[in-house]
C-alpha atoms as an extended CHARMM CRD file, in Angstrom:
* protein
*
       151  EXT
         1         1  MET       CA             -3.0870000000      -17.1210000000       -4.1460000000  PROA      1               0.0000000000
         2         2  PHE       CA             -4.5550000000      -13.7820000000       -3.0480000000  PROA      2               0.0000000000
         3         3  SER       CA             -4.9030000000      -12.6500000000        0.5720000000  PROA      3               0.0000000000
         4         4  ASP       CA             -7.7640000000      -10.8410000000        2.2780000000  PROA      4               0.0000000000
         5         5  GLN       CA             -5.5750000000       -7.7080000000        2.1980000000  PROA      5               0.0000000000
         6         6  ASP       CA             -5.1700000000       -8.0920000000       -1.5590000000  PROA      6               0.0000000000
         7         7  ARG       CA             -8.9560000000       -8.3230000000       -1.9270000000  PROA      7               0.0000000000
         8         8  LEU       CA             -9.4310000000       -5.2260000000        0.2230000000  PROA      8               0.0000000000
         9         9  PHE       CA             -7.0390000000       -3.1570000000       -1.8610000000  PROA      9               0.0000000000
        10        10  MET       CA             -8.4490000000       -4.3980000000       -5.1660000000  PROA      10              0.0000000000
        11        11  ASN       CA            -11.9220000000       -3.4310000000       -3.9520000000  PROA      11              0.0000000000
        12        12  LEU       CA            -10.5390000000        0.0580000000       -3.3310000000  PROA      12              0.0000000000
        13        13  ALA       CA             -9.2230000000        0.0940000000       -6.9130000000  PROA      13              0.0000000000
        14        14  ILE       CA            -12.6770000000       -0.9450000000       -8.1330000000  PROA      14              0.0000000000
        15        15  ALA       CA            -14.1750000000        1.9140000000       -6.1180000000  PROA      15              0.0000000000
        16        16  GLU       CA            -11.8230000000        4.2630000000       -8.0010000000  PROA      16              0.0000000000
        17        17  ALA       CA            -12.9430000000        2.7230000000      -11.2980000000  PROA      17              0.0000000000
        18        18  LYS       CA            -16.5420000000        3.4420000000      -10.3530000000  PROA      18              0.0000000000
        19        19  ILE       CA            -15.6400000000        7.1090000000       -9.9230000000  PROA      19              0.0000000000
        20        20  SER       CA            -14.3110000000        7.2250000000      -13.4710000000  PROA      20              0.0000000000
        21        21  TYR       CA            -17.4670000000        5.4520000000      -14.6810000000  PROA      21              0.0000000000
        22        22  SER       CA            -19.5940000000        8.1370000000      -13.0050000000  PROA      22              0.0000000000
        23        23  LYS       CA            -17.5910000000       10.8020000000      -14.8760000000  PROA      23              0.0000000000
        24        24  ASN       CA            -18.1610000000        9.0830000000      -18.2290000000  PROA      24              0.0000000000
        25        25  GLU       CA            -14.5540000000        7.8250000000      -18.3670000000  PROA      25              0.0000000000
        26        26  VAL       CA            -13.4750000000        4.2460000000      -19.0860000000  PROA      26              0.0000000000
        27        27  PRO       CA            -13.7820000000        2.6410000000      -15.6340000000  PROA      27              0.0000000000
        28        28  VAL       CA            -10.2590000000        1.8430000000      -14.5210000000  PROA      28              0.0000000000
        29        29  GLY       CA             -8.9630000000        2.4560000000      -11.0220000000  PROA      29              0.0000000000
        30        30  ALA       CA             -5.6570000000        1.9550000000       -9.2380000000  PROA      30              0.0000000000
        31        31  VAL       CA             -4.2560000000        2.1590000000       -5.7180000000  PROA      31              0.0000000000
        32        32  ILE       CA             -0.6680000000        1.9900000000       -4.5060000000  PROA      32              0.0000000000
        33        33  VAL       CA              0.0520000000        0.4190000000       -1.1400000000  PROA      33              0.0000000000
        34        34  ARG       CA              3.1070000000        0.4720000000        1.1150000000  PROA      34              0.0000000000
        35        35  ASN       CA              3.1430000000       -1.3110000000        4.4860000000  PROA      35              0.0000000000
        36        36  ASN       CA             -0.6010000000       -2.0200000000        4.1770000000  PROA      36              0.0000000000
        37        37  GLU       CA             -1.3720000000        1.6890000000        3.7750000000  PROA      37              0.0000000000
        38        38  VAL       CA             -2.7710000000        3.3060000000        0.6350000000  PROA      38              0.0000000000
        39        39  ILE       CA             -0.3150000000        6.0090000000       -0.3810000000  PROA      39              0.0000000000
        40        40  GLY       CA             -1.7950000000        6.8410000000       -3.7650000000  PROA      40              0.0000000000
        41        41  LYS       CA             -4.9280000000        6.2700000000       -5.7770000000  PROA      41              0.0000000000
        42        42  GLY       CA             -6.3030000000        7.2460000000       -9.1300000000  PROA      42              0.0000000000
        43        43  TYR       CA             -8.9510000000        6.6940000000      -11.7330000000  PROA      43              0.0000000000
        44        44  ASN       CA             -9.0550000000        7.3000000000      -15.4670000000  PROA      44              0.0000000000
        45        45  SER       CA             -9.5260000000       10.9930000000      -16.1890000000  PROA      45              0.0000000000
        46        46  VAL       CA             -8.2970000000       11.3080000000      -19.7730000000  PROA      46              0.0000000000
        47        47  ILE       CA            -11.4230000000       13.0830000000      -21.0210000000  PROA      47              0.0000000000
        48        48  CYS       CA            -11.9100000000       15.3290000000      -17.9760000000  PROA      48              0.0000000000
        49        49  ASN       CA             -8.2460000000       16.3770000000      -17.9610000000  PROA      49              0.0000000000
        50        50  LYS       CA             -7.9040000000       16.4390000000      -21.7550000000  PROA      50              0.0000000000
        51        51  ASP       CA             -4.6610000000       14.5460000000      -21.1510000000  PROA      51              0.0000000000
        52        52  VAL       CA             -3.8530000000       11.1870000000      -22.7370000000  PROA      52              0.0000000000
        53        53  SER       CA             -1.5090000000       10.3790000000      -19.8370000000  PROA      53              0.0000000000
        54        54  SER       CA             -4.2770000000       10.6020000000      -17.2150000000  PROA      54              0.0000000000
        55        55  HSD       CA             -4.6340000000        6.8340000000      -16.9360000000  PROA      55              0.0000000000
        56        56  ALA       CA             -5.5290000000        5.5140000000      -13.4850000000  PROA      56              0.0000000000
        57        57  GLU       CA             -2.0500000000        4.0600000000      -12.9510000000  PROA      57              0.0000000000
        58        58  ILE       CA             -0.2580000000        7.3000000000      -13.8360000000  PROA      58              0.0000000000
        59        59  VAL       CA             -2.5810000000        9.3500000000      -11.6200000000  PROA      59              0.0000000000
        60        60  ALA       CA             -1.9820000000        6.9090000000       -8.7240000000  PROA      60              0.0000000000
        61        61  ILE       CA              1.8030000000        7.1220000000       -9.2370000000  PROA      61              0.0000000000
        62        62  LYS       CA              1.6900000000       10.9330000000       -9.1960000000  PROA      62              0.0000000000
        63        63  ASN       CA             -0.4310000000       10.9740000000       -6.0340000000  PROA      63              0.0000000000
        64        64  ALA       CA              1.7610000000        8.4220000000       -4.2520000000  PROA      64              0.0000000000
        65        65  SER       CA              4.9140000000       10.3350000000       -5.1990000000  PROA      65              0.0000000000
        66        66  LYS       CA              3.4670000000       13.5460000000       -3.7980000000  PROA      66              0.0000000000
        67        67  PHE       CA              2.3180000000       11.7500000000       -0.6380000000  PROA      67              0.0000000000
        68        68  ILE       CA              5.7540000000       10.3140000000        0.2040000000  PROA      68              0.0000000000
        69        69  GLY       CA              7.7510000000       13.1870000000       -1.2980000000  PROA      69              0.0000000000
        70        70  ASN       CA              9.7070000000       10.9720000000       -3.6780000000  PROA      70              0.0000000000
        71        71  TYR       CA              9.2960000000        9.7930000000       -7.2680000000  PROA      71              0.0000000000
        72        72  ARG       CA             10.7020000000        6.3880000000       -6.2910000000  PROA      72              0.0000000000
        73        73  LEU       CA              7.9450000000        4.1640000000       -4.9100000000  PROA      73              0.0000000000
        74        74  CYS       CA             10.1300000000        1.3370000000       -3.6080000000  PROA      74              0.0000000000
        75        75  ASP       CA              8.5410000000       -1.4400000000       -1.5440000000  PROA      75              0.0000000000
        76        76  THR       CA              5.0680000000       -0.7960000000       -2.9420000000  PROA      76              0.0000000000
        77        77  THR       CA              2.3380000000       -2.7820000000       -4.6430000000  PROA      77              0.0000000000
        78        78  MET       CA             -0.0540000000       -1.3790000000       -7.2200000000  PROA      78              0.0000000000
        79        79  TYR       CA             -3.5720000000       -2.7980000000       -7.5110000000  PROA      79              0.0000000000
        80        80  THR       CA             -5.2930000000       -1.9300000000      -10.7550000000  PROA      80              0.0000000000
        81        81  THR       CA             -8.5390000000       -3.0840000000      -12.2670000000  PROA      81              0.0000000000
        82        82  LEU       CA             -7.1770000000       -3.5560000000      -15.7920000000  PROA      82              0.0000000000
        83        83  GLU       CA             -3.9330000000       -4.7920000000      -17.3050000000  PROA      83              0.0000000000
        84        84  PRO       CA             -1.7270000000       -1.7490000000      -17.9510000000  PROA      84              0.0000000000
        85        85  CYS       CA             -0.8390000000       -0.4040000000      -21.3800000000  PROA      85              0.0000000000
        86        86  HSD       CA              2.8020000000        0.0730000000      -22.3700000000  PROA      86              0.0000000000
        87        87  MET       CA              2.8930000000        3.6840000000      -21.1480000000  PROA      87              0.0000000000
        88        88  CYS       CA              1.6690000000        2.7130000000      -17.6990000000  PROA      88              0.0000000000
        89        89  ALA       CA              3.7810000000       -0.4450000000      -17.5090000000  PROA      89              0.0000000000
        90        90  LYS       CA              6.9570000000        1.5580000000      -18.1490000000  PROA      90              0.0000000000
        91        91  ALA       CA              5.9350000000        4.2240000000      -15.6270000000  PROA      91              0.0000000000
        92        92  ILE       CA              5.4990000000        1.4250000000      -13.0740000000  PROA      92              0.0000000000
        93        93  VAL       CA              9.0730000000        0.2840000000      -13.8050000000  PROA      93              0.0000000000
        94        94  ASP       CA             10.4420000000        3.8310000000      -13.6040000000  PROA      94              0.0000000000
        95        95  ALA       CA              8.6480000000        4.4530000000      -10.2950000000  PROA      95              0.0000000000
        96        96  ARG       CA             10.3130000000        1.2870000000       -8.9010000000  PROA      96              0.0000000000
        97        97  ILE       CA              7.0110000000       -0.2850000000       -7.8640000000  PROA      97              0.0000000000
        98        98  ASN       CA              7.7990000000       -3.8160000000       -6.6910000000  PROA      98              0.0000000000
        99        99  GLN       CA              4.6280000000       -5.6090000000       -7.6680000000  PROA      99              0.0000000000
       100       100  ILE       CA              1.4540000000       -5.0860000000       -9.6190000000  PROA      100             0.0000000000
       101       101  ILE       CA             -1.7660000000       -7.0250000000       -9.1790000000  PROA      101             0.0000000000
       102       102  PHE       CA             -4.3600000000       -6.4630000000      -11.8800000000  PROA      102             0.0000000000
       103       103  ALA       CA             -7.8930000000       -7.7540000000      -12.1380000000  PROA      103             0.0000000000
       104       104  ALA       CA             -8.7660000000       -8.1410000000      -15.8180000000  PROA      104             0.0000000000
       105       105  ALA       CA             -6.6600000000       -8.7020000000      -18.9010000000  PROA      105             0.0000000000
       106       106  GLU       CA             -6.8700000000       -6.0930000000      -21.6830000000  PROA      106             0.0000000000
       107       107  PRO       CA             -6.7980000000       -8.0140000000      -24.9720000000  PROA      107             0.0000000000
       108       108  LYS       CA             -6.3520000000       -4.9150000000      -27.1760000000  PROA      108             0.0000000000
       109       109  THR       CA             -3.6710000000       -2.9280000000      -25.3470000000  PROA      109             0.0000000000
       110       110  GLY       CA             -2.4670000000       -4.9980000000      -22.3770000000  PROA      110             0.0000000000
       111       111  SER       CA              1.3210000000       -5.0150000000      -22.1790000000  PROA      111             0.0000000000
       112       112  ILE       CA              1.9270000000       -7.6660000000      -19.5250000000  PROA      112             0.0000000000
       113       113  ILE       CA              0.0740000000      -10.8230000000      -20.6270000000  PROA      113             0.0000000000
       114       114  SER       CA             -2.1350000000       -9.9120000000      -23.5830000000  PROA      114             0.0000000000
       115       115  ILE       CA             -0.5180000000       -8.2990000000      -26.6240000000  PROA      115             0.0000000000
       116       116  ASP       CA              2.9340000000       -8.2350000000      -25.0480000000  PROA      116             0.0000000000
       117       117  ASN       CA              4.8500000000       -9.7750000000      -22.1720000000  PROA      117             0.0000000000
       118       118  LEU       CA              6.8280000000       -6.6810000000      -21.3300000000  PROA      118             0.0000000000
       119       119  TYR       CA              7.8680000000       -7.6510000000      -17.8140000000  PROA      119             0.0000000000
       120       120  ASP       CA              8.8780000000      -11.1660000000      -18.8910000000  PROA      120             0.0000000000
       121       121  ARG       CA             10.9320000000      -10.4000000000      -21.9820000000  PROA      121             0.0000000000
       122       122  GLN       CA             12.5250000000       -7.0290000000      -21.3570000000  PROA      122             0.0000000000
       123       123  THR       CA             15.6060000000       -6.3790000000      -19.3160000000  PROA      123             0.0000000000
       124       124  PHE       CA             14.8740000000       -3.1770000000      -17.4500000000  PROA      124             0.0000000000
       125       125  ASN       CA             16.8580000000       -1.6760000000      -14.6170000000  PROA      125             0.0000000000
       126       126  HSD       CA             14.0360000000       -2.7340000000      -12.2530000000  PROA      126             0.0000000000
       127       127  LYS       CA             12.0600000000       -5.9880000000      -12.1080000000  PROA      127             0.0000000000
       128       128  VAL       CA              8.3220000000       -5.7500000000      -11.4860000000  PROA      128             0.0000000000
       129       129  LEU       CA              6.5380000000       -8.8430000000      -10.2240000000  PROA      129             0.0000000000
       130       130  TYR       CA              2.9570000000       -9.3120000000      -11.3440000000  PROA      130             0.0000000000
       131       131  ARG       CA             -0.1260000000      -11.3660000000      -10.6200000000  PROA      131             0.0000000000
       132       132  HSD       CA             -3.5560000000      -11.1370000000      -12.1860000000  PROA      132             0.0000000000
       133       133  GLY       CA             -7.1290000000      -12.3580000000      -11.9560000000  PROA      133             0.0000000000
       134       134  LEU       CA             -8.0980000000      -10.9530000000       -8.5340000000  PROA      134             0.0000000000
       135       135  LEU       CA            -11.7470000000       -9.7800000000       -8.7770000000  PROA      135             0.0000000000
       136       136  GLU       CA            -11.5010000000      -10.1950000000      -12.5340000000  PROA      136             0.0000000000
       137       137  HSD       CA            -15.2430000000      -10.6500000000      -13.0330000000  PROA      137             0.0000000000
       138       138  GLU       CA            -16.1400000000       -7.5430000000      -11.0380000000  PROA      138             0.0000000000
       139       139  SER       CA            -13.7590000000       -5.4250000000      -13.0960000000  PROA      139             0.0000000000
       140       140  SER       CA            -14.7980000000       -7.0090000000      -16.4050000000  PROA      140             0.0000000000
       141       141  ASP       CA            -18.4800000000       -6.5440000000      -15.6340000000  PROA      141             0.0000000000
       142       142  LEU       CA            -17.9390000000       -2.8570000000      -14.8640000000  PROA      142             0.0000000000
       143       143  LEU       CA            -16.1440000000       -2.3810000000      -18.1830000000  PROA      143             0.0000000000
       144       144  LYS       CA            -18.7860000000       -4.3460000000      -20.1240000000  PROA      144             0.0000000000
       145       145  ASP       CA            -21.5830000000       -2.3120000000      -18.5420000000  PROA      145             0.0000000000
       146       146  PHE       CA            -19.7990000000        0.9190000000      -19.4040000000  PROA      146             0.0000000000
       147       147  PHE       CA            -19.2730000000        0.0400000000      -23.0580000000  PROA      147             0.0000000000
       148       148  LYS       CA            -22.7750000000       -1.4130000000      -23.3760000000  PROA      148             0.0000000000
       149       149  SER       CA            -24.1640000000        1.9460000000      -22.2350000000  PROA      149             0.0000000000
       150       150  LYS       CA            -22.2610000000        3.6330000000      -25.0750000000  PROA      150             0.0000000000
       151       151  ARG       CA            -23.9020000000        1.5630000000      -27.8220000000  PROA      151             0.0000000000
């Protein structure tokens, strides 16, 4: 179901999540790939930036847009360590990202398979394909470790 390339890029997303962990942020990371090249990456930086929109996916979209000089990220795939929230899922649609692959489901705020099925039930002007479960345990373990350290 997932290729070696998919695993490589998800490992890069996990590396981004580890950066956010080291900065005392919820460990979520994302990378955006076009033609097997990373064009954008990001990690959660909500606390550091004092900005609720600084989710890993949004940061990756901003960086990819700057890199290619266009807000439309056609023919791209996003790899993210956690199922996106509604804000991020809609930004992914608006950026015209073709596909998203996420590692772990987010039972409290996940908008794709958990609390909502946004991409399945909504008729947007752009269709985003999705797959999930790639390196799920690695991402889940990182999140569990982070929240355990907070208790």
